[in-house]
């Protein structure tokens, strides 16, 4: 096992990794920006070092500072969490050059899946369904020819993209040239790569993810699927597992496809294959996230597999602790992302000081958070305060438990999404389970409010 692990992240995921390392008996090193000096992960780690000012580019994305700290403190592994360095193949290369294990997939696997056009080709070669699409587009005419063949609407995507950025929906020829230019500009700005490709756009599908874990011995398992369709402009707000839209046959087919995809690139670590499910029940590969995800908790709750712990174990050269036949999914879990945002004003971030903080509890209730009374939410990063996860024997029991937990969750001093989530889990369409990625916009229409 590793001698010491540096956590190259912040917030709740840094706390989550520290706790997993503690259970494995591994000392930890936290790195933090000046804005995060009083963050919980700094207090919980064995050691902590400031690596720069508040700006991410000078701290959590500062590769020399991270590597220097790891070497100075004797760390033989780095856990990247999600975001920041988690999908930077060049960072993996640098870790290897300094004999530091990156807790995640190889740089080669990351590059194959990080480039969306390459990922599509890999899926096609391994009999995984994909939506009709193109390679990297060189001209507007290429995009126009594809649109006429596949039929509008189409979606333009940054080949190096993620997180809902670098994406543009195009519904006719008149919109194509402008949107392609804007998409290329966004791709360059956010990812340093202007390449874009096109896919047939599915109107309001379900967004389904399959969790996989692989080891260095070629073993890969899946832990079932989760439904991430409740989202606002590609930003997830609520997730649940399993999906109320998936039957057992489809679950097994999707899981097998995700395992084939992971084995094809010799994937090591925790990862997620994302699929789109259309109104006819057909499903298509969208992309692979080569990291642990925010919503991994709902999968942990129904599978009873500690994904982060297993991620660390396989990175240390251990064989997977589970075979596929060992995985038995039980019950239902729902996760609400509790953000410091004003849902009445376009989900505008609301940084500030938390005056009072009381987390809910009880059977089947889990809170992953880095917040506490007096904690100051900085304006420089994601506005997440924490994640509330509730489990039940049935979906309705999990939903009712979530509603009660949300009522118990007290956060004063900043506006949060708690009232919004209370409304969602009591909404009749959500209760029915018959929703899609257009749910939030539809919800605002039904309650007579403007969708921002």
XYZ file of C-alpha atoms in Angstrom:
452
model
C 0.000 0.000 0.000
C 1.067 3.611 -0.455
C 3.275 5.276 2.163
C 1.593 8.671 1.866
C -1.018 10.200 -0.482
C -1.290 13.842 -1.544
C -4.826 15.018 -2.327
C -4.676 17.483 -5.201
C -8.149 18.892 -4.644
C -10.388 20.729 -2.207
C -13.877 20.660 -0.737
C -15.968 17.584 -0.056
C -14.058 15.267 -2.399
C -10.785 16.028 -0.605
C -12.470 15.149 2.702
C -13.890 11.984 1.132
C -10.437 10.824 -0.050
C -8.802 11.625 3.302
C -11.367 9.460 5.093
C -10.804 6.556 2.687
C -7.039 6.833 3.207
C -7.495 6.841 6.978
C -9.427 3.559 6.765
C -6.554 2.098 4.746
C -3.987 3.388 7.248
C -2.408 5.838 4.799
C -1.152 9.279 5.975
C -2.349 12.174 3.822
C -1.103 15.539 2.657
C -3.595 18.271 1.816
C -2.710 21.140 -0.483
C -4.745 24.320 -0.329
C -4.988 27.825 -1.694
C -4.865 30.908 0.508
C -8.661 31.116 0.216
C -9.007 27.576 1.626
C -6.743 27.937 4.664
C -9.649 27.116 7.012
C -11.255 24.424 4.866
C -12.110 21.117 6.534
C -9.771 19.029 4.370
C -6.858 21.102 5.702
C -7.841 20.219 9.261
C -8.402 16.506 8.609
C -5.238 15.669 6.639
C -2.096 14.435 8.372
C -0.190 17.422 6.947
C -1.269 20.457 4.914
C 0.595 22.954 2.750
C -0.463 26.156 1.032
C 0.489 26.070 -2.645
C -0.662 29.455 -3.897
C -3.259 32.243 -3.997
C -7.002 31.821 -4.512
C -6.943 31.569 -8.303
C -7.056 27.921 -9.385
C -4.448 28.526 -12.080
C -1.950 29.498 -9.362
C -2.867 26.818 -6.821
C -4.964 23.722 -7.607
C -3.804 23.784 -11.247
C -0.205 24.665 -10.364
C 1.587 21.467 -11.369
C 5.100 22.480 -10.173
C 3.730 23.396 -6.725
C 1.771 20.128 -6.416
C 4.669 17.924 -7.526
C 7.182 19.794 -5.362
C 4.935 19.376 -2.310
C 4.516 15.662 -3.015
C 8.282 15.140 -3.287
C 9.044 17.310 -0.256
C 6.581 15.392 1.952
C 7.524 11.911 0.736
C 4.255 11.141 -1.023
C 4.345 8.188 -3.416
C 0.839 8.781 -4.789
C -1.489 11.647 -5.721
C -5.289 11.459 -5.708
C -6.787 14.092 -8.024
C -10.451 13.848 -6.938
C -12.679 15.267 -9.687
C -12.162 18.433 -11.711
C -8.816 20.267 -11.590
C -6.058 17.713 -12.400
C -8.276 14.617 -12.581
C -8.386 14.337 -16.384
C -5.066 15.940 -17.304
C -3.019 13.333 -19.167
C 0.022 15.617 -19.078
C -0.187 15.649 -15.271
C -0.212 11.834 -15.255
C 2.946 11.870 -17.390
C 4.658 14.260 -14.987
C 3.688 12.124 -11.980
C 5.243 9.085 -13.659
C 8.430 11.017 -14.422
C 8.807 11.669 -10.676
C 7.928 8.098 -9.615
C 4.635 9.213 -8.119
C 1.563 7.065 -8.736
C -1.421 8.911 -10.147
C -4.528 7.364 -8.576
C -6.513 6.986 -11.754
C -6.142 5.639 -15.286
C -3.041 5.769 -17.428
C -2.309 8.808 -19.566
C -2.944 6.689 -22.671
C -6.419 5.627 -21.473
C -7.188 9.188 -20.504
C -6.193 10.535 -23.906
C -8.279 7.938 -25.732
C -11.406 8.827 -23.762
C -10.625 12.503 -23.201
C -10.759 13.180 -26.913
C -14.433 12.653 -27.663
C -13.913 11.907 -31.361
C -11.371 9.185 -30.510
C -13.730 7.829 -27.844
C -16.510 7.487 -30.422
C -14.244 5.496 -32.739
C -13.191 3.236 -29.855
C -16.827 2.546 -28.976
C -17.752 1.730 -32.562
C -14.837 -0.713 -32.798
C -16.102 -2.462 -29.651
C -19.766 -2.721 -30.641
C -21.005 -0.028 -28.295
C -23.914 1.964 -29.821
C -23.174 5.630 -30.566
C -25.352 8.390 -31.965
C -24.723 9.307 -35.627
C -21.832 11.766 -35.700
C -18.671 13.043 -37.355
C -14.963 13.179 -36.770
C -13.296 16.531 -36.052
C -14.883 19.091 -38.370
C -12.607 21.121 -40.620
C -15.228 23.234 -42.386
C -18.785 24.457 -41.959
C -19.658 22.626 -45.170
C -18.727 19.280 -43.545
C -21.056 20.075 -40.664
C -23.813 21.124 -43.058
C -23.537 17.907 -45.067
C -23.808 15.848 -41.890
C -26.812 17.870 -40.677
C -28.641 17.331 -43.954
C -27.954 13.601 -43.814
C -28.781 13.067 -40.115
C -31.463 15.744 -39.928
C -31.627 18.748 -37.636
C -31.202 19.342 -34.744
C -27.529 18.476 -34.318
C -25.169 19.304 -31.458
C -21.644 20.659 -31.850
C -19.222 19.528 -29.131
C -15.654 20.336 -28.176
C -13.643 17.164 -28.730
C -11.692 17.877 -25.509
C -14.790 19.124 -23.682
C -16.699 18.249 -20.559
C -18.830 19.738 -17.808
C -21.393 21.110 -20.250
C -18.933 23.579 -21.818
C -18.129 23.865 -25.515
C -21.536 22.595 -26.651
C -23.983 24.224 -29.076
C -27.329 22.942 -30.366
C -28.026 23.839 -34.006
C -31.534 23.603 -35.468
C -31.099 24.912 -39.020
C -28.555 26.035 -41.640
C -28.855 29.686 -40.601
C -27.548 28.920 -37.105
C -24.751 26.605 -38.166
C -21.839 28.879 -39.081
C -22.219 31.222 -36.090
C -22.595 28.373 -33.603
C -19.657 26.461 -35.017
C -17.433 29.522 -34.624
C -18.654 30.089 -31.069
C -18.178 26.424 -30.186
C -14.606 26.471 -31.500
C -13.865 29.648 -29.527
C -15.269 28.124 -26.321
C -13.304 24.925 -26.928
C -10.086 26.898 -27.253
C -10.876 29.028 -24.187
C -11.840 26.221 -21.821
C -9.758 23.299 -23.070
C -6.945 24.761 -25.168
C -8.132 22.729 -28.160
C -10.453 24.288 -30.795
C -11.486 20.951 -32.292
C -15.227 20.292 -32.500
C -17.358 17.486 -33.893
C -21.078 17.027 -34.510
C -23.658 14.492 -33.392
C -27.328 13.994 -34.044
C -29.048 15.757 -31.139
C -31.568 13.718 -29.181
C -34.342 15.942 -27.841
C -34.732 15.536 -24.083
C -33.322 12.011 -23.594
C -32.550 10.354 -20.266
C -28.944 10.783 -19.088
C -27.736 7.421 -17.789
C -24.303 6.599 -16.339
C -22.705 3.226 -15.660
C -20.031 3.053 -12.946
C -17.044 0.835 -13.717
C -13.860 -0.083 -11.830
C -10.839 -1.791 -13.390
C -7.533 -3.081 -12.064
C -4.066 -3.627 -13.552
C -4.779 -7.348 -14.058
C -7.394 -6.732 -16.754
C -10.388 -7.210 -14.461
C -13.299 -4.781 -14.918
C -16.679 -4.751 -13.194
C -19.695 -2.453 -13.370
C -21.839 -1.339 -10.434
C -25.067 -0.714 -12.294
C -26.396 2.580 -13.549
C -27.523 5.904 -12.143
C -29.905 8.460 -13.631
C -28.567 12.007 -13.986
C -31.397 13.484 -16.046
C -32.322 16.217 -13.541
C -29.989 18.917 -14.786
C -29.954 22.560 -15.711
C -28.078 23.389 -18.900
C -25.973 20.224 -18.615
C -25.211 20.856 -14.921
C -26.529 18.024 -12.740
C -28.708 18.910 -9.762
C -30.033 15.552 -8.550
C -29.004 11.963 -9.272
C -30.457 8.588 -8.369
C -29.612 4.907 -8.629
C -30.888 2.757 -10.130
C -32.661 4.599 -12.949
C -36.464 4.323 -12.865
C -36.344 4.131 -16.671
C -34.088 1.058 -16.953
C -35.225 -2.573 -16.827
C -32.953 -5.464 -15.864
C -32.261 -6.509 -19.476
C -31.142 -2.987 -20.457
C -29.130 -2.704 -17.231
C -27.144 -5.807 -18.087
C -26.631 -4.727 -21.710
C -25.423 -1.252 -20.724
C -23.177 -2.667 -18.022
C -21.634 -5.175 -20.427
C -21.039 -2.411 -22.989
C -19.321 -0.231 -20.376
C -17.093 -3.139 -19.341
C -16.168 -3.819 -23.006
C -15.291 -0.155 -23.461
C -13.082 -0.122 -20.349
C -11.304 -3.341 -21.274
C -10.653 -2.027 -24.785
C -8.475 0.773 -23.398
C -7.018 -1.277 -20.502
C -8.749 0.999 -18.035
C -7.498 1.091 -14.441
C -9.389 2.783 -11.623
C -12.876 4.207 -11.206
C -14.640 5.622 -14.249
C -18.040 6.209 -15.771
C -19.542 5.517 -19.176
C -22.315 7.981 -19.976
C -25.228 7.025 -22.211
C -28.292 8.719 -23.663
C -31.612 6.852 -23.589
C -34.188 8.010 -26.157
C -37.972 7.905 -25.993
C -38.037 4.537 -27.766
C -35.765 2.867 -25.233
C -32.703 2.897 -27.509
C -29.445 3.914 -25.852
C -26.220 5.396 -27.151
C -22.737 6.022 -25.746
C -22.042 9.705 -25.099
C -18.663 9.886 -23.339
C -16.467 8.355 -20.661
C -15.375 10.227 -17.556
C -11.963 8.935 -16.519
C -12.273 9.794 -12.826
C -14.482 9.391 -9.798
C -17.604 11.543 -10.159
C -19.549 13.784 -7.812
C -22.497 11.380 -7.852
C -20.549 8.185 -7.106
C -22.237 8.132 -3.682
C -25.627 6.884 -4.927
C -23.904 3.904 -6.543
C -22.024 3.205 -3.321
C -25.286 3.192 -1.379
C -27.003 0.554 -3.540
C -23.917 -1.596 -4.228
C -22.215 -1.297 -0.815
C -18.884 -0.901 -2.630
C -16.598 1.875 -1.363
C -15.586 3.211 -4.773
C -12.876 5.593 -3.519
C -11.309 2.925 -1.327
C -11.303 0.468 -4.231
C -9.859 3.159 -6.491
C -6.917 3.588 -4.112
C -6.406 -0.168 -3.728
C -6.197 -0.913 -7.449
C -3.852 2.061 -7.955
C -1.572 0.441 -5.375
C -1.414 -2.694 -7.540
C -4.051 -4.717 -5.714
C -6.522 -6.928 -7.548
C -10.168 -5.883 -7.501
C -11.846 -7.033 -4.309
C -15.006 -7.999 -6.195
C -16.087 -10.107 -9.155
C -19.127 -9.178 -11.208
C -21.211 -11.913 -9.599
C -20.470 -10.399 -6.179
C -22.284 -7.178 -7.057
C -25.861 -7.228 -5.786
C -27.743 -3.960 -6.086
C -30.177 -3.310 -3.263
C -32.738 -0.576 -2.766
C -32.688 2.942 -4.158
C -30.567 6.043 -3.480
C -31.070 9.724 -4.331
C -28.477 12.506 -4.140
C -29.156 16.239 -3.990
C -26.274 18.603 -4.680
C -26.569 21.322 -2.067
C -25.065 24.454 -3.574
C -24.708 28.016 -2.328
C -26.927 29.306 -5.107
C -30.102 31.339 -5.486
C -32.531 29.116 -7.395
C -34.979 32.031 -7.651
C -32.407 34.084 -9.541
C -30.977 31.814 -12.210
C -28.994 29.727 -9.700
C -26.616 32.615 -9.143
C -23.712 31.625 -6.830
C -24.011 33.047 -3.312
C -20.625 32.878 -1.583
C -20.396 34.018 2.016
C -20.094 32.836 5.608
C -22.209 29.993 6.973
C -23.633 31.304 10.255
C -25.282 28.036 11.303
C -24.909 24.500 9.968
C -26.862 21.445 11.149
C -26.704 18.327 8.968
C -29.566 15.801 8.944
C -29.142 12.223 10.122
C -30.904 8.951 10.705
C -31.012 5.559 9.026
C -30.214 5.709 5.323
C -29.066 9.345 5.418
C -25.542 10.358 4.375
C -23.974 13.823 4.094
C -20.674 14.370 2.277
C -19.556 17.919 3.008
C -16.640 20.120 3.950
C -18.834 22.785 5.547
C -19.308 23.792 9.192
C -20.553 26.793 11.212
C -18.336 29.781 10.468
C -16.985 28.342 7.217
C -16.564 30.985 4.539
C -17.584 29.799 1.069
C -15.072 31.426 -1.303
C -16.237 32.960 -4.595
C -13.420 31.407 -6.618
C -14.594 27.802 -6.961
C -17.624 25.584 -7.408
C -20.414 26.652 -5.045
C -21.115 23.171 -3.657
C -21.696 23.072 0.096
C -22.185 19.336 0.218
C -24.124 16.341 -1.028
C -27.138 14.842 0.704
C -27.706 11.175 -0.121
C -30.677 9.125 1.071
C -31.235 5.377 0.689
C -34.443 3.370 0.935
C -35.712 -0.125 0.175
C -37.834 1.448 -2.581
C -37.584 4.603 -4.651
C -40.533 6.154 -2.861
C -39.023 5.420 0.547
C -35.741 7.029 -0.549
C -37.652 10.023 -1.919
C -39.681 10.502 1.274
C -36.540 10.132 3.387
C -34.841 12.752 1.207
C -37.699 15.204 1.698
C -37.517 14.848 5.483
C -33.709 15.130 5.461
C -33.916 18.319 3.402
C -36.325 19.766 5.988
C -33.794 18.944 8.727
C -30.812 20.398 6.847
C -30.123 23.847 8.333
C -27.710 26.199 6.586
C -27.961 29.867 7.527
C -25.987 32.853 6.239
C -26.071 32.011 2.533
C -28.812 31.085 0.107
C -28.859 27.408 -0.856
C -30.644 25.058 -3.233
C -32.342 23.196 -0.354
C -35.797 24.801 -0.919
C -35.527 24.034 -4.636
C -34.704 20.379 -3.962
C -37.637 20.122 -1.552
C -39.945 21.209 -4.365
C -38.395 18.797 -6.857
C -38.666 15.629 -4.761
C -42.348 16.416 -4.082
C -43.126 17.192 -7.740
C -45.641 14.833 -9.342
C -43.559 14.282 -12.490
C -40.463 13.429 -10.467
C -42.519 11.097 -8.286
C -43.765 9.305 -11.418
C -40.190 8.686 -12.576
C -41.230 9.626 -16.117
C -38.939 12.554 -16.795
C -35.951 13.444 -18.982
C -33.258 16.082 -19.342
C -35.948 18.663 -20.114
C -37.453 18.231 -16.637
C -36.234 21.515 -15.086
C -37.437 23.689 -17.968
C -40.757 21.830 -17.983
C -41.049 22.205 -14.201
C -40.666 25.974 -14.375
C -43.339 26.147 -17.069
C -45.725 24.080 -14.939
C -45.312 26.341 -11.901
C -45.593 29.477 -14.037
C -42.078 30.819 -13.531
C -39.410 31.929 -15.965
C -36.651 29.417 -16.634
C -33.302 31.188 -16.299
